[in-house]
Tab-separated table of C-alpha atoms and ligand atoms in Angstrom:
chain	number	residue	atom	x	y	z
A	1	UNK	CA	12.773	-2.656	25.119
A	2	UNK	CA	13.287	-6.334	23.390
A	3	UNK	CA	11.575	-6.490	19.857
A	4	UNK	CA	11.754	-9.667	17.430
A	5	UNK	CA	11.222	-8.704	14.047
A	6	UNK	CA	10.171	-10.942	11.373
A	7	UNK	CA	10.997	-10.164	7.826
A	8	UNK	CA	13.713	-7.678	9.010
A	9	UNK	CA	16.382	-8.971	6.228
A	10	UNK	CA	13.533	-7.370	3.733
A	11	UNK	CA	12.832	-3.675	2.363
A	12	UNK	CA	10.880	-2.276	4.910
A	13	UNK	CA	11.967	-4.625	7.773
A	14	UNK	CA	15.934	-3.964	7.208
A	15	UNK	CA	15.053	0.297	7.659
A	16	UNK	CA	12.785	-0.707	10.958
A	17	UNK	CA	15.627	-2.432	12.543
A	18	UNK	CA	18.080	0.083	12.165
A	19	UNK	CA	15.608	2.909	13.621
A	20	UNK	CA	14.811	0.235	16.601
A	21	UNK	CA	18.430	-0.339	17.460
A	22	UNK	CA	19.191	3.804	16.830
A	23	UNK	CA	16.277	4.195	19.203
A	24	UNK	CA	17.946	1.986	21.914
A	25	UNK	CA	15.890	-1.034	21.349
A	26	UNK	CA	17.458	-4.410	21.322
A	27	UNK	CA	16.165	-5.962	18.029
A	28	UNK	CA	16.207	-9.883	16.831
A	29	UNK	CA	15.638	-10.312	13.651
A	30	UNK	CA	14.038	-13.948	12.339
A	31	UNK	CA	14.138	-14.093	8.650
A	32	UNK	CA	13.971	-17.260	6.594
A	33	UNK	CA	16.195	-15.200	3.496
A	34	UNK	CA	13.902	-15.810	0.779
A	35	UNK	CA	14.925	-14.260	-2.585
A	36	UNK	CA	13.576	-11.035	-0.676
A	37	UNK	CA	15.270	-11.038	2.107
A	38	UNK	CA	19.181	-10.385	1.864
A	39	UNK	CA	21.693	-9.133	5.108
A	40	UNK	CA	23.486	-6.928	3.189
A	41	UNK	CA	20.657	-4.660	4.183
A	42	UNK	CA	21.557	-4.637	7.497
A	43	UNK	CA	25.357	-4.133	7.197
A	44	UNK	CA	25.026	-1.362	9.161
A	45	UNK	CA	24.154	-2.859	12.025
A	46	UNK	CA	25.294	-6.725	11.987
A	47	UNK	CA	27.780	-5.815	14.120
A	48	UNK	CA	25.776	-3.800	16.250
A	49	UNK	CA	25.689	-5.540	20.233
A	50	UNK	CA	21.815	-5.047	20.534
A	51	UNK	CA	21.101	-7.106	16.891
A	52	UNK	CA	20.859	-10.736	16.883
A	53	UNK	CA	19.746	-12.429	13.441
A	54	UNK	CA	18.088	-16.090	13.702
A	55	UNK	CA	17.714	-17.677	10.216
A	56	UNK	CA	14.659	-19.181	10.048
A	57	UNK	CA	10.535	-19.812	8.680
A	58	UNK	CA	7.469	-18.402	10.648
A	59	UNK	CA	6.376	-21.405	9.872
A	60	UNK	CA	8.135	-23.129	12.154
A	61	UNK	CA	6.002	-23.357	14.767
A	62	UNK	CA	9.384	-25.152	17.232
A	63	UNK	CA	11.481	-22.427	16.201
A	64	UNK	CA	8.813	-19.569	16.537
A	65	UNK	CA	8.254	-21.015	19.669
A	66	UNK	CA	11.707	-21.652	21.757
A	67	UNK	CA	12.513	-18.307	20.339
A	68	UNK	CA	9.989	-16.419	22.546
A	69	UNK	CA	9.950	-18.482	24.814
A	70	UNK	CA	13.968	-17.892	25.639
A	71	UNK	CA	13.789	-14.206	24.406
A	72	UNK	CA	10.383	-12.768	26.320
A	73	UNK	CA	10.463	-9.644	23.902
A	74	UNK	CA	8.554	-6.805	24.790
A	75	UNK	CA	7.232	-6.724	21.224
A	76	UNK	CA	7.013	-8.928	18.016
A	77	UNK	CA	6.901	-6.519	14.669
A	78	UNK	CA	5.586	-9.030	12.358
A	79	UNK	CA	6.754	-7.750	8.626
A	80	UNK	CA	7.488	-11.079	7.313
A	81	UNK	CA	5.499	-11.978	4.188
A	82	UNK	CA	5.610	-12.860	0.342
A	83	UNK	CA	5.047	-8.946	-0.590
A	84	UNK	CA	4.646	-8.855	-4.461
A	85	UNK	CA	1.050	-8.732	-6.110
A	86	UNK	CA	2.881	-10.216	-9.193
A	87	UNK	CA	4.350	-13.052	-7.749
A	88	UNK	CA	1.402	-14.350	-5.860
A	89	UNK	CA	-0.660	-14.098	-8.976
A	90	UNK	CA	2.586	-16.446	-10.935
A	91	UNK	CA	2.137	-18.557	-7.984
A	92	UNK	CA	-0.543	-18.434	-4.952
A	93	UNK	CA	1.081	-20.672	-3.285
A	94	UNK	CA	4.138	-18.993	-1.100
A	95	UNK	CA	2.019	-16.346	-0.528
A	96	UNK	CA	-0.463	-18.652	1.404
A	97	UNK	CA	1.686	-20.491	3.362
A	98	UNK	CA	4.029	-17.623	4.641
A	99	UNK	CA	1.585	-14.926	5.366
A	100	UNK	CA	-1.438	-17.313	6.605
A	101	UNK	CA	0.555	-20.025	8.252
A	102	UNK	CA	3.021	-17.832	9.225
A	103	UNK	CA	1.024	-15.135	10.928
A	104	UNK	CA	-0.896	-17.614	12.523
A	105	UNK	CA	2.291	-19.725	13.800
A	106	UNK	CA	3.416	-16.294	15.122
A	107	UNK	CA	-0.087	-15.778	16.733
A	108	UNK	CA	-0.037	-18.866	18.552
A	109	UNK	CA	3.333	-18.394	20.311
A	110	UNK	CA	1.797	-14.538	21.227
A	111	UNK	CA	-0.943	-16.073	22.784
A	112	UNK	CA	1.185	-19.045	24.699
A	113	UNK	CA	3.911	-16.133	25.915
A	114	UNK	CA	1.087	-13.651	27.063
A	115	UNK	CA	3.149	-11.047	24.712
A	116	UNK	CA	2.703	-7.714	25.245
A	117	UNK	CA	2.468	-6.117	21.859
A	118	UNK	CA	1.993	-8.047	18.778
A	119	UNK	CA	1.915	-5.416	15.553
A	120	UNK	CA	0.867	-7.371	12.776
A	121	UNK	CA	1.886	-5.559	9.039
A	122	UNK	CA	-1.030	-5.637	7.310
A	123	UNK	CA	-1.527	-3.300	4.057
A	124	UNK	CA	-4.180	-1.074	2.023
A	125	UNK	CA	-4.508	-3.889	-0.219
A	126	UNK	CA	-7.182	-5.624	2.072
A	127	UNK	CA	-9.632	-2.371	1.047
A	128	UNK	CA	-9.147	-3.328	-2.557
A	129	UNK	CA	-9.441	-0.516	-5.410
A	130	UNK	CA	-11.551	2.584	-3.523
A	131	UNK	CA	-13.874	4.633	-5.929
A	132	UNK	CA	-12.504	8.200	-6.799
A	133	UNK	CA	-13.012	10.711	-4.486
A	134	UNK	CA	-13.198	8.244	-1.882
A	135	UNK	CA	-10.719	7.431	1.081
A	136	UNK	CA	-10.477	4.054	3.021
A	137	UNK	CA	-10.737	4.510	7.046
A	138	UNK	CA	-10.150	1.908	9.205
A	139	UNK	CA	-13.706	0.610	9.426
A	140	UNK	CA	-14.254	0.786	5.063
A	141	UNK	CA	-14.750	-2.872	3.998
A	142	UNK	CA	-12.400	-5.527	3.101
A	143	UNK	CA	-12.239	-6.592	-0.660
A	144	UNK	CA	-8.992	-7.694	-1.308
A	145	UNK	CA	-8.297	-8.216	-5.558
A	146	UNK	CA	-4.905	-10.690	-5.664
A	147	UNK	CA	-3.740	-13.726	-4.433
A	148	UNK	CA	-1.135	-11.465	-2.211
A	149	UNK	CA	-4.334	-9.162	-1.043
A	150	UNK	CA	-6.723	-12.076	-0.031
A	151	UNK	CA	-3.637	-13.680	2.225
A	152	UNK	CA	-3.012	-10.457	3.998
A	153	UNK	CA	-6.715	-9.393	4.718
A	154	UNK	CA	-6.959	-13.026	6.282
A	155	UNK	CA	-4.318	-12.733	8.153
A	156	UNK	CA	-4.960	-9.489	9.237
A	157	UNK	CA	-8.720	-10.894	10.286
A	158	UNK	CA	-6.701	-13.984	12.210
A	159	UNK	CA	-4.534	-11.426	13.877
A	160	UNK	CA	-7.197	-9.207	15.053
A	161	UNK	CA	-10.036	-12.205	16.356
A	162	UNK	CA	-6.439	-13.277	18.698
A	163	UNK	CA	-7.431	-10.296	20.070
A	164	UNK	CA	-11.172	-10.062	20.201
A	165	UNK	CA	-10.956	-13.882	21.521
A	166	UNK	CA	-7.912	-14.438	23.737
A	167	UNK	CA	-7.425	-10.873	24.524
A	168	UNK	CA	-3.631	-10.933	22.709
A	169	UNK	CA	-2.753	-7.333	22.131
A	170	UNK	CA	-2.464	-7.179	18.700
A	171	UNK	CA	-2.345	-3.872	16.653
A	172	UNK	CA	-2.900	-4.277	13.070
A	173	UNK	CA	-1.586	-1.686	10.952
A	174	UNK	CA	-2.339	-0.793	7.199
A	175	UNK	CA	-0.478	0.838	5.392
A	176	UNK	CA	0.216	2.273	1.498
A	177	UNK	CA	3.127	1.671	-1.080
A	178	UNK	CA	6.443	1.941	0.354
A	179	UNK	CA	9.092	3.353	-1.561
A	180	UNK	CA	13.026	3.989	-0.359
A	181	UNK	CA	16.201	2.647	-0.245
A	182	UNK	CA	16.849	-1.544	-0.251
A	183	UNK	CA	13.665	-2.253	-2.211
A	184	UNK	CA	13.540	-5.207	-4.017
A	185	UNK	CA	13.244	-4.292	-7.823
A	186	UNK	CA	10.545	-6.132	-8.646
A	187	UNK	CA	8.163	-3.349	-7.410
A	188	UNK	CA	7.379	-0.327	-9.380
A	189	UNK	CA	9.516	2.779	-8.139
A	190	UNK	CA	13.015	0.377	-8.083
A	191	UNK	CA	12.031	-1.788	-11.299
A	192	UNK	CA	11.834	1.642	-13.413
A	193	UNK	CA	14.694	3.827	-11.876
A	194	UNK	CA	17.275	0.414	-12.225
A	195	UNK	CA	15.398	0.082	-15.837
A	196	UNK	CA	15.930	3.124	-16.630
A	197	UNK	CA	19.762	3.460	-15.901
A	198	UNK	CA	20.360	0.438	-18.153
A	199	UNK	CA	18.410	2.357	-21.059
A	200	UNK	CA	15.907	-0.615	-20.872
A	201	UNK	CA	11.834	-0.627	-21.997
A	202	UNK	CA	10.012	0.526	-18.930
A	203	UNK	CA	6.463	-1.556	-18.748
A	204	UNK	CA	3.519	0.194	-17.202
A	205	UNK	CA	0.362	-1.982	-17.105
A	206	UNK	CA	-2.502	-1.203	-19.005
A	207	UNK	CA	-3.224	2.618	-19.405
A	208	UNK	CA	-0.850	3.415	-16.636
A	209	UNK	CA	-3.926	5.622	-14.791
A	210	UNK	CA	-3.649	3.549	-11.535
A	211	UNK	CA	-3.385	5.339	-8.689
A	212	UNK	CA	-0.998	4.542	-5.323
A	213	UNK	CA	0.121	6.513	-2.237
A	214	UNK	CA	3.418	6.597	-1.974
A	215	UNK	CA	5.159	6.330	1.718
A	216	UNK	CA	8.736	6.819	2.221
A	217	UNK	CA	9.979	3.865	3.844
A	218	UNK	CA	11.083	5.604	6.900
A	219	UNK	CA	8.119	7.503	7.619
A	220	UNK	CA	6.355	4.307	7.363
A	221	UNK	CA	8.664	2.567	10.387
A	222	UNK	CA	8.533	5.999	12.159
A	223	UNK	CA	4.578	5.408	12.505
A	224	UNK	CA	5.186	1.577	13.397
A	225	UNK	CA	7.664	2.651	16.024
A	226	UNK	CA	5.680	5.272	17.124
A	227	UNK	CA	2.653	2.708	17.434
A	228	UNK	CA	4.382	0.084	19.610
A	229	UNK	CA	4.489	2.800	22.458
A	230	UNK	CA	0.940	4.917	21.602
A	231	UNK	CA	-0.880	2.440	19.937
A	232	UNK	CA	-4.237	0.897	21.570
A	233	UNK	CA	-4.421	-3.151	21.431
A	234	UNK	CA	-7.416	-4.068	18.904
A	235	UNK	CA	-7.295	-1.127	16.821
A	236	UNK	CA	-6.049	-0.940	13.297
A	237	UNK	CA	-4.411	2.003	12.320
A	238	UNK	CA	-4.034	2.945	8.501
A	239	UNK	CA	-0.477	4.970	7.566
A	240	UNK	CA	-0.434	6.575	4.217
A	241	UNK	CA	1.665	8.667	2.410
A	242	UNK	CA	-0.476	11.851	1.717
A	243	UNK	CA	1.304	11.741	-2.169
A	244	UNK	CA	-1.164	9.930	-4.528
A	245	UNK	CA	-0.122	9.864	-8.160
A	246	UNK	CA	-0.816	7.571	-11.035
A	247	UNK	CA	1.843	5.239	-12.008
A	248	UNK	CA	2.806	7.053	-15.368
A	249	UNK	CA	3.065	10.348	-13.441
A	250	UNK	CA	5.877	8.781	-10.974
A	251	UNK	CA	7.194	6.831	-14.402
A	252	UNK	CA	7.500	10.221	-16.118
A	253	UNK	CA	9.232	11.620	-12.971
A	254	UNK	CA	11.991	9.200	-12.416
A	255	UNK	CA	12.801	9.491	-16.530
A	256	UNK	CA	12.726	13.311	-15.726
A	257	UNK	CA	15.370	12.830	-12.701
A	258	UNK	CA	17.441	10.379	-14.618
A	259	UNK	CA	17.859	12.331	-17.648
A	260	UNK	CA	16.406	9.758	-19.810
A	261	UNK	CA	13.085	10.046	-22.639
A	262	UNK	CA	9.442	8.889	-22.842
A	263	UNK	CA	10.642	6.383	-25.363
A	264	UNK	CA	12.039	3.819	-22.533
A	265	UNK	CA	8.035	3.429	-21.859
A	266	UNK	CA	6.312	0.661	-22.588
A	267	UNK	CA	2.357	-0.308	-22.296
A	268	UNK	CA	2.464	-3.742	-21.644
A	269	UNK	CA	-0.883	-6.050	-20.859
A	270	UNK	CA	-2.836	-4.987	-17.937
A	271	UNK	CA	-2.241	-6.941	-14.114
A	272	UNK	CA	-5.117	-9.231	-13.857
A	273	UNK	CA	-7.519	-7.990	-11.240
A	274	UNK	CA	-5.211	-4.762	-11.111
A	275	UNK	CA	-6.706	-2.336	-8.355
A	276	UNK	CA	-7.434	0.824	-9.894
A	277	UNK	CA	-7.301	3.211	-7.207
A	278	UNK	CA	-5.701	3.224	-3.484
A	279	UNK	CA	-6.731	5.956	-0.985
A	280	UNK	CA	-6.431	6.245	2.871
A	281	UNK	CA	-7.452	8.324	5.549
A	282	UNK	CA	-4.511	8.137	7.973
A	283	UNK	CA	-6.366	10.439	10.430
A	284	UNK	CA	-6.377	7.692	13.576
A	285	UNK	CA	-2.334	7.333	13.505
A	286	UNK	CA	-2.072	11.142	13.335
A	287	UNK	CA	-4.449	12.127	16.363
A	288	UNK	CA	-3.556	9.092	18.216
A	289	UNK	CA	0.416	9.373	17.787
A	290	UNK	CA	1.168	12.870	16.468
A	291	UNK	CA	2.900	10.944	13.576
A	292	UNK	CA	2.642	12.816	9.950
A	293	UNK	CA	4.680	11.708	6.957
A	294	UNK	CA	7.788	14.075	6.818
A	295	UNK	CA	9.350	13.171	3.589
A	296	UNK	CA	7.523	14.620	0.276
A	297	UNK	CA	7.117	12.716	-3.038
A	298	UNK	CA	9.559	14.961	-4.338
A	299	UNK	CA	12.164	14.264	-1.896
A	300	UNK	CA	11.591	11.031	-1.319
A	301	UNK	CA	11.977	10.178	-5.300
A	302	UNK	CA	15.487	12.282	-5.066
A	303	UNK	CA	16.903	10.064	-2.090
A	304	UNK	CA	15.946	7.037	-3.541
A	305	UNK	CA	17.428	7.766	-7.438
A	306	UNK	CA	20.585	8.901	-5.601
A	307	UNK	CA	20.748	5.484	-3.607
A	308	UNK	CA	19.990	2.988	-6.326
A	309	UNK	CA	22.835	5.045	-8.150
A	310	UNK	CA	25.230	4.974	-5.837
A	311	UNK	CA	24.429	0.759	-4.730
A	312	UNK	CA	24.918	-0.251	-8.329
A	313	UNK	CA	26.712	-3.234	-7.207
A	314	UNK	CA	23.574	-3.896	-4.459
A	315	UNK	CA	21.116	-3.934	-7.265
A	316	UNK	CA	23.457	-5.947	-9.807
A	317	UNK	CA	23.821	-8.531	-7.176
A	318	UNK	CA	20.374	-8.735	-6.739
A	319	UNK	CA	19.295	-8.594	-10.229
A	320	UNK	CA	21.205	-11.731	-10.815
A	321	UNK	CA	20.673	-15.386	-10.766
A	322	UNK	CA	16.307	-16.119	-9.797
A	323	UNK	CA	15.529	-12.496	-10.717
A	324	UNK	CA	16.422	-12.946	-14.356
A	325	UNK	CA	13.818	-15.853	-14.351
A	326	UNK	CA	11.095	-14.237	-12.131
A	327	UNK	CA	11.524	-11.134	-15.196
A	328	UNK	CA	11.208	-13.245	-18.320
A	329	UNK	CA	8.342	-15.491	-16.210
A	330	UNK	CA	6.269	-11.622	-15.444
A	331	UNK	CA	7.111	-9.749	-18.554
A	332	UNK	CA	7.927	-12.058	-21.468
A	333	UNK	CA	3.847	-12.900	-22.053
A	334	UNK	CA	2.661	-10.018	-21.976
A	335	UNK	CA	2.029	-8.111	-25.312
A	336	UNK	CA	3.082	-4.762	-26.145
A	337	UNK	CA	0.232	-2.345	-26.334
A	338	UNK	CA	-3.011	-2.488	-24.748
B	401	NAD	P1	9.987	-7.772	1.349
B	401	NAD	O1	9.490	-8.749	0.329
B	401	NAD	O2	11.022	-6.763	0.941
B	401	NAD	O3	10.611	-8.560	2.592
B	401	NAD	C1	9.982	-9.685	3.154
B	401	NAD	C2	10.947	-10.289	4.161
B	401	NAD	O4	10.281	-11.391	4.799
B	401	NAD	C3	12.227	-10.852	3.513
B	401	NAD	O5	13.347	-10.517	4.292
B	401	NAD	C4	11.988	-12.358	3.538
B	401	NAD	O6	13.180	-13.119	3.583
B	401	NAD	C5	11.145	-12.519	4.792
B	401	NAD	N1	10.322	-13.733	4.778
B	401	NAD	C6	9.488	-14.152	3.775
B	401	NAD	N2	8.921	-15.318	4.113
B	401	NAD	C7	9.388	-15.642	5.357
B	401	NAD	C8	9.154	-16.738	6.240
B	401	NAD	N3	8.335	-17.739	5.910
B	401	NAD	N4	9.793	-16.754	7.431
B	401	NAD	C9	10.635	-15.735	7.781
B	401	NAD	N5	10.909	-14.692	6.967
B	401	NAD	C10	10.280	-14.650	5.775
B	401	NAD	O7	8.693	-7.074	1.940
B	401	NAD	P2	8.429	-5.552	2.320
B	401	NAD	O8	8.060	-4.809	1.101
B	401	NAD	O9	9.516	-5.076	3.195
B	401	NAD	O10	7.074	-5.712	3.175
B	401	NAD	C11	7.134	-6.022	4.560
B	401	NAD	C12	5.735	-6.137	5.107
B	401	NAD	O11	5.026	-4.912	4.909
B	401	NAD	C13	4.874	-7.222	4.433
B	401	NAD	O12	4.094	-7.845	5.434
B	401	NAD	C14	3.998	-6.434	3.468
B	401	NAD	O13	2.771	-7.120	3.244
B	401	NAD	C15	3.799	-5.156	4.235
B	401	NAD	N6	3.549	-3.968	3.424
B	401	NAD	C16	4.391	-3.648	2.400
B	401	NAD	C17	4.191	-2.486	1.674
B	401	NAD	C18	5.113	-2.100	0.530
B	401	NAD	O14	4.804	-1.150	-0.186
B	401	NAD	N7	6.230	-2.780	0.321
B	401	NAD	C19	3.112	-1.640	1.997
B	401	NAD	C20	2.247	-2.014	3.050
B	401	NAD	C21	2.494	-3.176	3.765
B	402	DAU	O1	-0.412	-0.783	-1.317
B	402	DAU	C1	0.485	-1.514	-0.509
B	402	DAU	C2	1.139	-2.588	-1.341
B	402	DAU	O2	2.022	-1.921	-2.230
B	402	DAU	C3	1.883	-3.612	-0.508
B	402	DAU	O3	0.961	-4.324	0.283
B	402	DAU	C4	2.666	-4.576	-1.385
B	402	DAU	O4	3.480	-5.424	-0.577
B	402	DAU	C5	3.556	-3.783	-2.315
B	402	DAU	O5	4.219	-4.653	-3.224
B	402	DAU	C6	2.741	-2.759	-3.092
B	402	DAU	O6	1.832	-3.420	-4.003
B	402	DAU	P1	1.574	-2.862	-5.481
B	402	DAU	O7	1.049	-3.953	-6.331
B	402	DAU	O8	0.795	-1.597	-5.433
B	402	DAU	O9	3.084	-2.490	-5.865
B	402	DAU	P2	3.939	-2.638	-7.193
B	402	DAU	O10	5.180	-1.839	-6.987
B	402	DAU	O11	4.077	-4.054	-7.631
B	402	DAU	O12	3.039	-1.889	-8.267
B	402	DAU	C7	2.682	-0.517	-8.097
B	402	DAU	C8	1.808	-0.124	-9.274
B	402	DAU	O13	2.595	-0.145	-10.463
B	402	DAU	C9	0.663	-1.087	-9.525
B	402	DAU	O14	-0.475	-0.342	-9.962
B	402	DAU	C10	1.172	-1.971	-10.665
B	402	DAU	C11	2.066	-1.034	-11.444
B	402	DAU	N1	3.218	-1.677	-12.140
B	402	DAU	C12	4.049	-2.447	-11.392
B	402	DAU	C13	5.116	-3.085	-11.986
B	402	DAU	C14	6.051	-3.950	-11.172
B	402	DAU	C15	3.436	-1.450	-13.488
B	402	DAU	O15	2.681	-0.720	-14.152
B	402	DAU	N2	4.508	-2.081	-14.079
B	402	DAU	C16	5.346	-2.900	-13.393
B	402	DAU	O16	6.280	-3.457	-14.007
């Protein structure tokens, strides 16, 4: 099996490619390297004699384009995005343009190439916050919150009327917070553990009470990979995590595992338009695929500590440069206390 991946130079893209390519896919991997996207992820495998890695924007529609036409994958993974809530409310703009434009630049070559499998990324976002004791299946409502949300639940639409008018079989999946190794730290789990290790102020927004289901990384791109093979073309499968906690309790847990005190925390203004609570069923994957999540909270949390401390000189390199700006731009403003 042929798969181009987009986005595969990112978090959850960089751990899909290397279970592809250990499941004896060949894998290309079109990234445009955004401040997100970063090959020493895929060290691993850049040697590798199934990878190939073409530098360039799903926006490209001449690029996107001659690149299925000359590789006639078997699959496109589409992971490629502006991922962070936080950003896309600092700035709609990227957000728009890669995940809209970009999905639908992607579509159109899928339709042109009569692909055979098109799984577009989507995310729980689109559901927006879901009242407690609630849980989100596939057919719950859209009501996405951010900037971020609002371009993934339209592209997620775009992707799945390919398929309702041009008969493109596209798979939309949906699925909760990632956490694992390579994550950008910007997002929550990363931000606090590197925080943490440097003894700096950890800043939960607002009360801290929000709640998220975490998915290990892995698990995640085992139920993507599992998907390409099982999955029906027009459905939209949610993948959770089965582990939801509210963001002080996983704040509290990493200053538990790194040995450090409650008095790194900070309460710092509230996200605007923060999502209170995220819940999915992920019954359809399950009984469809035979996937479950295999990784617990608890373990999970352990392997990821242990690999941010042992890649200090990943996250340093990282951390420098744009992220020192992007940190003063999201954090600087916002008071201290709520
Ligand atoms: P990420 O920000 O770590 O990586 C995004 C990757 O996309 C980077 O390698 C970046 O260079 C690349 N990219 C961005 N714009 C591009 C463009 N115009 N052309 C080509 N490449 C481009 O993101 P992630 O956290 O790995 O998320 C991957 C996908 O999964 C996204 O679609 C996201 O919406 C979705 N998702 C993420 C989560 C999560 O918790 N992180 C949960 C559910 C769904
Ligand atoms: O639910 C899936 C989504 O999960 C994905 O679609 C997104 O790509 C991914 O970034 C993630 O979005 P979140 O906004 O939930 O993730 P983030 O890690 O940014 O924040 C998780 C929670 O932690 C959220 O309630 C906001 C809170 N938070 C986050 C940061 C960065 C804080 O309290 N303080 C922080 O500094």
């Amino acid at each position: 099996m042929k798969i181009i991946v987009t986005g595969g130079a990112g978090f959850i893209g960089s751990a899909f490619v290397r279970l592809a390519l250990a499941e004896g896919a060949r894998v290309v991997n079109l990234d445009k390297l955004t401040y997100a996207g970063n090959l020493e992820n895929l060290a691993a495998v850049a040697e590798h004699p199934a990878y190939t890695f073409v530098h360039g924007d799903i926006c490209d529609a001449k690029l996107v384009n001659d690149l299925v036409a000359a590789e006639k994958p078997d699959a496109v993974v589409h992971f490629a995005a502006e991922s962070h809530v936080d950003r896309s409310i600092l700035d709609p703009s990227p957000a728009f343009e890669t995940n809209l434009r970009g999905t639908f630049t992607l579509l159109e070559a899928a339709r042109a190439h009569r692909l055979p499998r098109f799984i577009h990324v989507s995310t729980d976002e689109v559901y927006g916050s879901i009242p407690f004791p609630g849980e989100a299946d596939e057919n719950f409502p859209l009501n996405p919150s951010s900037p971020y949300s609002a371009s993934k639940a339209g592209s997620d639409l775009l992707a799945r009327s390919y398929f309702t008018t041009y008969g493109t079989p596209v798979i939309v999946t949906r699925a909760s917070n990632n956490y694992g190794p390579y994550q950008f730290p910007e997002k929550l789990i990363p931000l606090m553990i590197s925080n943490a290790f440097e003894d700096r102020a950890l800043p939960v927004y607002g009360d801290g009470m929000q709640v998220r289901d975490w998915l290990y990384v892995d698990d995640h791109c085992r139920a993507i990979h599992a998907l390409i093979a099982k999955g029906r073309a027009g459905e939209i499968y949610n993948i959770g995590g089965s582990a939801a906690l509210a963001n002080i309790d996983v704040v509290r847990r990493i200053l538990a595992a790194t040995g450090k005190t409650e008095s790194l925390i900070r309460s710092v203004a509230d996200r605007p338009g923060h999502d209170r609570r995220y819940a999915l069923s992920s019954a359809k994957v399950m009984r469809e695929t035979g996937w479950a999540p295999t990784v617990s909270f608890d373990d999970g949390l352990a392997r990821t500590i242990a690999w941010y401390c042992e890649n200090s000189g990943w996250v340093e390199r990282v951390k420098s440069g744009d992220y020192r700006a992007y940190y003063a731009r999201n954090y600087d403003d916002r008071h201290a206390g709520v």
